[in-house]
Short mmCIF file of C-alpha atoms and ligand atoms in Angstrom, two decimals:
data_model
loop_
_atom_site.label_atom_id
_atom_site.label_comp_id
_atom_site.label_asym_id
_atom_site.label_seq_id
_atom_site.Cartn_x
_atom_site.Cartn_y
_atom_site.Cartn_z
CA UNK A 256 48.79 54.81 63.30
CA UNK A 257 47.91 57.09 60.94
CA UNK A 258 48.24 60.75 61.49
CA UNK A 259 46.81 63.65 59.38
CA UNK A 260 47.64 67.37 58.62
CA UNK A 261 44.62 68.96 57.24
CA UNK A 262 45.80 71.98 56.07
CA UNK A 263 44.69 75.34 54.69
CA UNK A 264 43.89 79.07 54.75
CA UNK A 265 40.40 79.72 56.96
CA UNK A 266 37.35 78.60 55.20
CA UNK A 267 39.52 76.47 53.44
CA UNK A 268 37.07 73.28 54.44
CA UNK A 269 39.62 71.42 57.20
CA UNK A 270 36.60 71.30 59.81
CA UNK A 271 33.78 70.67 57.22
CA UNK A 272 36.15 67.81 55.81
CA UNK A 273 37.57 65.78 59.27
CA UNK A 274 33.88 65.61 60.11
CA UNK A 275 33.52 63.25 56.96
CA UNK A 276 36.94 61.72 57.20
CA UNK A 277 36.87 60.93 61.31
CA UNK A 278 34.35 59.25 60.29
CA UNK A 279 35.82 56.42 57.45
CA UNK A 280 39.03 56.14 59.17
CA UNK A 281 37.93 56.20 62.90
CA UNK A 282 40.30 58.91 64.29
CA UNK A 283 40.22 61.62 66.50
CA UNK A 284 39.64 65.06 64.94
CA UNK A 285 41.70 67.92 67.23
CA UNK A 286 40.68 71.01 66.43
CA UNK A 287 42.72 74.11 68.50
CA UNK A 288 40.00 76.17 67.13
CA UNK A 289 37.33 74.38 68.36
CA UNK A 290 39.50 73.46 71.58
CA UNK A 291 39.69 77.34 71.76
CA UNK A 292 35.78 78.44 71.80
CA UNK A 293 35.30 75.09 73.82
CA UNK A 294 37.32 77.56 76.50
CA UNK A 295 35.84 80.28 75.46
CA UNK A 296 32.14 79.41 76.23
CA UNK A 297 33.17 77.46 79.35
CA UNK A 298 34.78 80.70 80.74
CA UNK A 299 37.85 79.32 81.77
CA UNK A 300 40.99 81.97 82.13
CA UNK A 301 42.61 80.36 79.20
CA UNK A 302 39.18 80.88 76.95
CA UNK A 303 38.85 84.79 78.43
CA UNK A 304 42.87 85.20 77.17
CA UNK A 305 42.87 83.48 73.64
CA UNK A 306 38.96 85.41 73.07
CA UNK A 307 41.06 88.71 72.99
CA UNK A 308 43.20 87.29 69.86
CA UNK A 309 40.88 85.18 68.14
CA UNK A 310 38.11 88.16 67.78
CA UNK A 311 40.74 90.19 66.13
CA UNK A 312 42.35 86.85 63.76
CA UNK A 313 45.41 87.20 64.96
CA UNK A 314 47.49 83.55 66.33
CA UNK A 315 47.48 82.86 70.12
CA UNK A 316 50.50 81.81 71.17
CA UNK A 317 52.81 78.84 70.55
CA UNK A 318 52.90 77.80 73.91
CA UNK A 319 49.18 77.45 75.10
CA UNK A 320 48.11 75.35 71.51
CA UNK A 321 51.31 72.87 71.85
CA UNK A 322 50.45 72.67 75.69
CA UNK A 323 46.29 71.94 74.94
CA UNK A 324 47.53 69.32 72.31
CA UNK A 325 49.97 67.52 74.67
CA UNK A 326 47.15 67.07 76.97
CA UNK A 327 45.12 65.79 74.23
CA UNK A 328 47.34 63.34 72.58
CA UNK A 329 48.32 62.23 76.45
CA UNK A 330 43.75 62.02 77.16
CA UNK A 331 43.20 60.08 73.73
CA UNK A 332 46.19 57.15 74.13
CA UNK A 333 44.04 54.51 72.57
CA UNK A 334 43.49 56.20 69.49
CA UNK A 335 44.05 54.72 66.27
CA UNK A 336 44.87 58.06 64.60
CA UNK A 337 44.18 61.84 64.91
CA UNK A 338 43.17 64.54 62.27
CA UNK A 339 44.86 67.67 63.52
CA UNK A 340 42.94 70.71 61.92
CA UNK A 341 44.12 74.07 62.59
CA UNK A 342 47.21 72.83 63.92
CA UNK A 343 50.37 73.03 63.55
CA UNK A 344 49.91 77.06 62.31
CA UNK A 345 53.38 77.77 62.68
CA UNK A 346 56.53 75.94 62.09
CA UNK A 347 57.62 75.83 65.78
CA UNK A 348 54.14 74.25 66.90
CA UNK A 349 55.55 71.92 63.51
CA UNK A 350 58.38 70.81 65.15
CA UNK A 351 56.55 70.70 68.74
CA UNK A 352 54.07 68.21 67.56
CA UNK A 353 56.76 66.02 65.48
CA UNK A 354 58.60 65.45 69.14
CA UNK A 355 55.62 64.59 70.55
CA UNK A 356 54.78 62.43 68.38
CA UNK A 357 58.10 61.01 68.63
CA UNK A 358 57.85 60.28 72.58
CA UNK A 359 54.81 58.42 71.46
CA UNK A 360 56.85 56.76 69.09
CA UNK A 361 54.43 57.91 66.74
CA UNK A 362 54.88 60.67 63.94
CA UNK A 363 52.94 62.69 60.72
CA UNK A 364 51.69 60.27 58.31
CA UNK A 365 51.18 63.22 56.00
CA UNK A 366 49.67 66.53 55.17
CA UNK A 367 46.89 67.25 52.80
CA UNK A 368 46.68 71.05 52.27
CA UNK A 369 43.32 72.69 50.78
CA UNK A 370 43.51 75.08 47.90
CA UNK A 371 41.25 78.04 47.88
CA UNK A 372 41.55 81.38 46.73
CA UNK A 373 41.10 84.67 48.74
CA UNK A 374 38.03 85.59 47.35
CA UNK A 375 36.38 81.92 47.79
CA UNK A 376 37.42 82.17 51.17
CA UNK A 377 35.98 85.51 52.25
CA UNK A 378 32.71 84.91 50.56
CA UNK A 379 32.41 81.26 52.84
CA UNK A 380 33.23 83.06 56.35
CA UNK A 381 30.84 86.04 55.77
CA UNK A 382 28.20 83.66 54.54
CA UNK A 383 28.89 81.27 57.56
CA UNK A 384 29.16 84.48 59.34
CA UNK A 385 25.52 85.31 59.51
CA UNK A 386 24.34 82.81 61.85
CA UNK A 387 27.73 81.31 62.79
CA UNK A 388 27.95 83.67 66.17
CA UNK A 389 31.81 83.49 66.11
CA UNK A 390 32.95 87.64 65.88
CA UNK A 391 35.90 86.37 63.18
CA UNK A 392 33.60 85.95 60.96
CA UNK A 393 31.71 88.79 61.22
CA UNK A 394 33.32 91.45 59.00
CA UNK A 395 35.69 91.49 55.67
CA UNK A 396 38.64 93.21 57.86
CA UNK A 397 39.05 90.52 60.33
CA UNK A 398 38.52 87.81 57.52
CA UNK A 399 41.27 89.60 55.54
CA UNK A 400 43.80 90.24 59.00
CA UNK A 401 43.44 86.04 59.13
CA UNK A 402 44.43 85.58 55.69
CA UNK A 403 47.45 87.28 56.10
CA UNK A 404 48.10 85.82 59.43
CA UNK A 405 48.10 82.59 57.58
CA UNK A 406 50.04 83.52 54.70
CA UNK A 407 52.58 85.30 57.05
CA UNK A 408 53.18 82.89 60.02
CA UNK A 409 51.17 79.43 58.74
CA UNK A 410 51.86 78.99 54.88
CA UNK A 411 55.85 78.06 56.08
CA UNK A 412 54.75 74.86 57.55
CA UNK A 413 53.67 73.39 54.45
CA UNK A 414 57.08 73.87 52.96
CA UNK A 415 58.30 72.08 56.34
CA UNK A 416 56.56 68.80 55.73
CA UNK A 417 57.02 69.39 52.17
CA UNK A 418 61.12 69.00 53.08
CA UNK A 419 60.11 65.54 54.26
CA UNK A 420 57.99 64.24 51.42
CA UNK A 421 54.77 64.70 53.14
CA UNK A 422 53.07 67.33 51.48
CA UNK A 423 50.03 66.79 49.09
CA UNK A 424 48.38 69.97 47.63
CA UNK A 425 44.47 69.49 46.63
CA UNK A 426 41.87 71.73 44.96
CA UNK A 427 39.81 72.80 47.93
CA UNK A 428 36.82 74.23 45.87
CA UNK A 429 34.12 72.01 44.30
CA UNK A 430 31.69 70.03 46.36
CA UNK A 431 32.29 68.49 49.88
CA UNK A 432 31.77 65.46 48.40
CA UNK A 433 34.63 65.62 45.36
CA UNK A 434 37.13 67.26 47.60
CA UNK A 435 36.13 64.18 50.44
CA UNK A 436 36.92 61.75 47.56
CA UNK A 437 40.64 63.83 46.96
CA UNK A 438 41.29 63.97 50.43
CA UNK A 439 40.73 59.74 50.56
CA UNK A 440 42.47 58.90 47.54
CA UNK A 441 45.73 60.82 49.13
CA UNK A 442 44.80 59.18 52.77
CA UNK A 443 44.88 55.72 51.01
CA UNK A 444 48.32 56.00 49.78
CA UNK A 445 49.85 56.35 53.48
P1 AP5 B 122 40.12 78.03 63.49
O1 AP5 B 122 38.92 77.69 64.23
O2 AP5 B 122 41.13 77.00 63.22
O3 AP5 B 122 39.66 78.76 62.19
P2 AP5 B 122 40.32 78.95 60.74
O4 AP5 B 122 41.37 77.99 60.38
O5 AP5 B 122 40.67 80.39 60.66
O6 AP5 B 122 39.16 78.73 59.78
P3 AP5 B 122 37.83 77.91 59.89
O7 AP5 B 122 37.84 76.89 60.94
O8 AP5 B 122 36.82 78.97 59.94
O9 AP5 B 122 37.83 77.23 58.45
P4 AP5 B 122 37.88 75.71 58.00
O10 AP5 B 122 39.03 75.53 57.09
O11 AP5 B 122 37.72 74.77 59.15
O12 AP5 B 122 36.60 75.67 57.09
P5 AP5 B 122 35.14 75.11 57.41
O13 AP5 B 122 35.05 73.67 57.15
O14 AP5 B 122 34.69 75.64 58.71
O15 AP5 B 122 40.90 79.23 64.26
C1 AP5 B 122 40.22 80.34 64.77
C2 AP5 B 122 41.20 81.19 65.59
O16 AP5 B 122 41.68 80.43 66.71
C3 AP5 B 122 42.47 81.63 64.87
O17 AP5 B 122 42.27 82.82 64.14
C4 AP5 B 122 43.44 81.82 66.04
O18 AP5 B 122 43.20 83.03 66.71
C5 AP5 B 122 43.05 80.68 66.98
N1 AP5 B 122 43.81 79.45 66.72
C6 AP5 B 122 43.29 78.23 66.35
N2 AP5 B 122 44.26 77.33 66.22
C7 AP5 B 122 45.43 77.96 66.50
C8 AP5 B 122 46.78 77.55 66.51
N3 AP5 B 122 47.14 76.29 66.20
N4 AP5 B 122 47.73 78.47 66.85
C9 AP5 B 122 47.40 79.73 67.18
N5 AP5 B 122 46.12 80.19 67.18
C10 AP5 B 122 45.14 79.32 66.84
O19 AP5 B 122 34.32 75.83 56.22
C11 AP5 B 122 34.13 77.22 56.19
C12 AP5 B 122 32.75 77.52 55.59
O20 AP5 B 122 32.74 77.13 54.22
C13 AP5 B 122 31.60 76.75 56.26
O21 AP5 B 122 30.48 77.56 56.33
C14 AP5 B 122 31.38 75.56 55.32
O22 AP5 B 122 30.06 75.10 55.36
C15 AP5 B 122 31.73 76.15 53.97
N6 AP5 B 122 32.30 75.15 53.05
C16 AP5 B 122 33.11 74.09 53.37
N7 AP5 B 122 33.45 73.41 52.26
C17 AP5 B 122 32.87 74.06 51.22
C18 AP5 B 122 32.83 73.83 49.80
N8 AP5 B 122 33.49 72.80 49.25
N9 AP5 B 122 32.15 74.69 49.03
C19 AP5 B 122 31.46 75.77 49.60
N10 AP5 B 122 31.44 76.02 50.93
C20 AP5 B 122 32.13 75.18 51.72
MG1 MG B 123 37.75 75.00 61.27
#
């Protein structure tokens, strides 16, 4: 089973790039973001909850992501692999998803973390940010308050699969296309 961490700041590429990559190696892309605004725009009391947090770029909490990707691993069992994106963001959702894994007798295969700089980033999400409709992208100050969310609370869990040989740093800017072509030459090794 292979199992990938696509990792990296926001507008680092992770959806743009398991679009391409769920693709080649037939897995299932799980996206807490996307599982987020999925809640969001079906007005569920989760979605009306985690909208309060996400407009402002700051993490929801541990316990509702671990608890939406339980359910997922536990709706998908026939997979052949999954693409987490956006997850884990901190190193207790880390060590959440490694035991769940493990009751699956199943565990990381590896994580390949995007490089991008601040200023590469911010210039993406207020592009995307004119059409995109999601409010974090909407102004500098909440693309900034996510960047430091990440490099406060998410940039640890690199070093956590790092500890176990798993980590594998890429240059996130170029074209889709060359980073797609990093991303596989990594995913081929595991
Ligand atoms: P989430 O949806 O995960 O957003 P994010 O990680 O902040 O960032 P993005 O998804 O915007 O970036 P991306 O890396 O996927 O880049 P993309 O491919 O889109 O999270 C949103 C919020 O939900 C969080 O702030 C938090 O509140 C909550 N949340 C989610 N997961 C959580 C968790 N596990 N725990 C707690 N809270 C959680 O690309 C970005 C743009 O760049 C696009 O327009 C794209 O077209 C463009 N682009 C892509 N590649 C390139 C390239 N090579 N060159 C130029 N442009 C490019
Ligand atoms: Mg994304």
């Amino acid at each position: 089973m292979l199992n990938l961490v696509l990792f990296g700041p926001p507008g680092a590429g992770k959806g743009t790039q398991s679009e391409k990559l769920i693709e080649k190696y037939q897995l299932v892309h799980l996206s807490t973001g996307d599982i987020l605004r999925s809640e969001i725009s079906n007005g569920t009391e989760l979605g009306l909850e985690a909208k309060k947090l996400m407009d402002q770029g700051v993490l929801v909490p541990d316990e509702v992501v671990i608890g939406m990707i339980s359910n997922k691993l536990d709706s998908n069992k026939d997979a052949g692999g999954f693409i987490f994106d956006g997850f884990p963001r901190t190193v207790t959702q880390a060590e959440a998803l490694d035991k769940l894994l493990a009751t699956k007798s199943s565990a990381i295969s590896g994580m390949v973390a995007l490089v991008v700089e601040p200023e590469e980033l911010e210039k993406r999400l207020l592009l995307r940010g004119k059409d995109s409709g999601r409010p974090d992208d909407a102004n500098p100050e909440i693309i900034r308050k996510r960047i430091v969310e990440y490099n406060s609370k998410t940039a640890p869990v690199a070093n956590y699969y790092k500890e176990q040989n798993k980590l594998t740093s890429i240059n996130g800017v170029g074209t889709i296309d060359q980073i797609f072509d990093s991303i596989c030459s990594v995913v081929n090794t595991y």
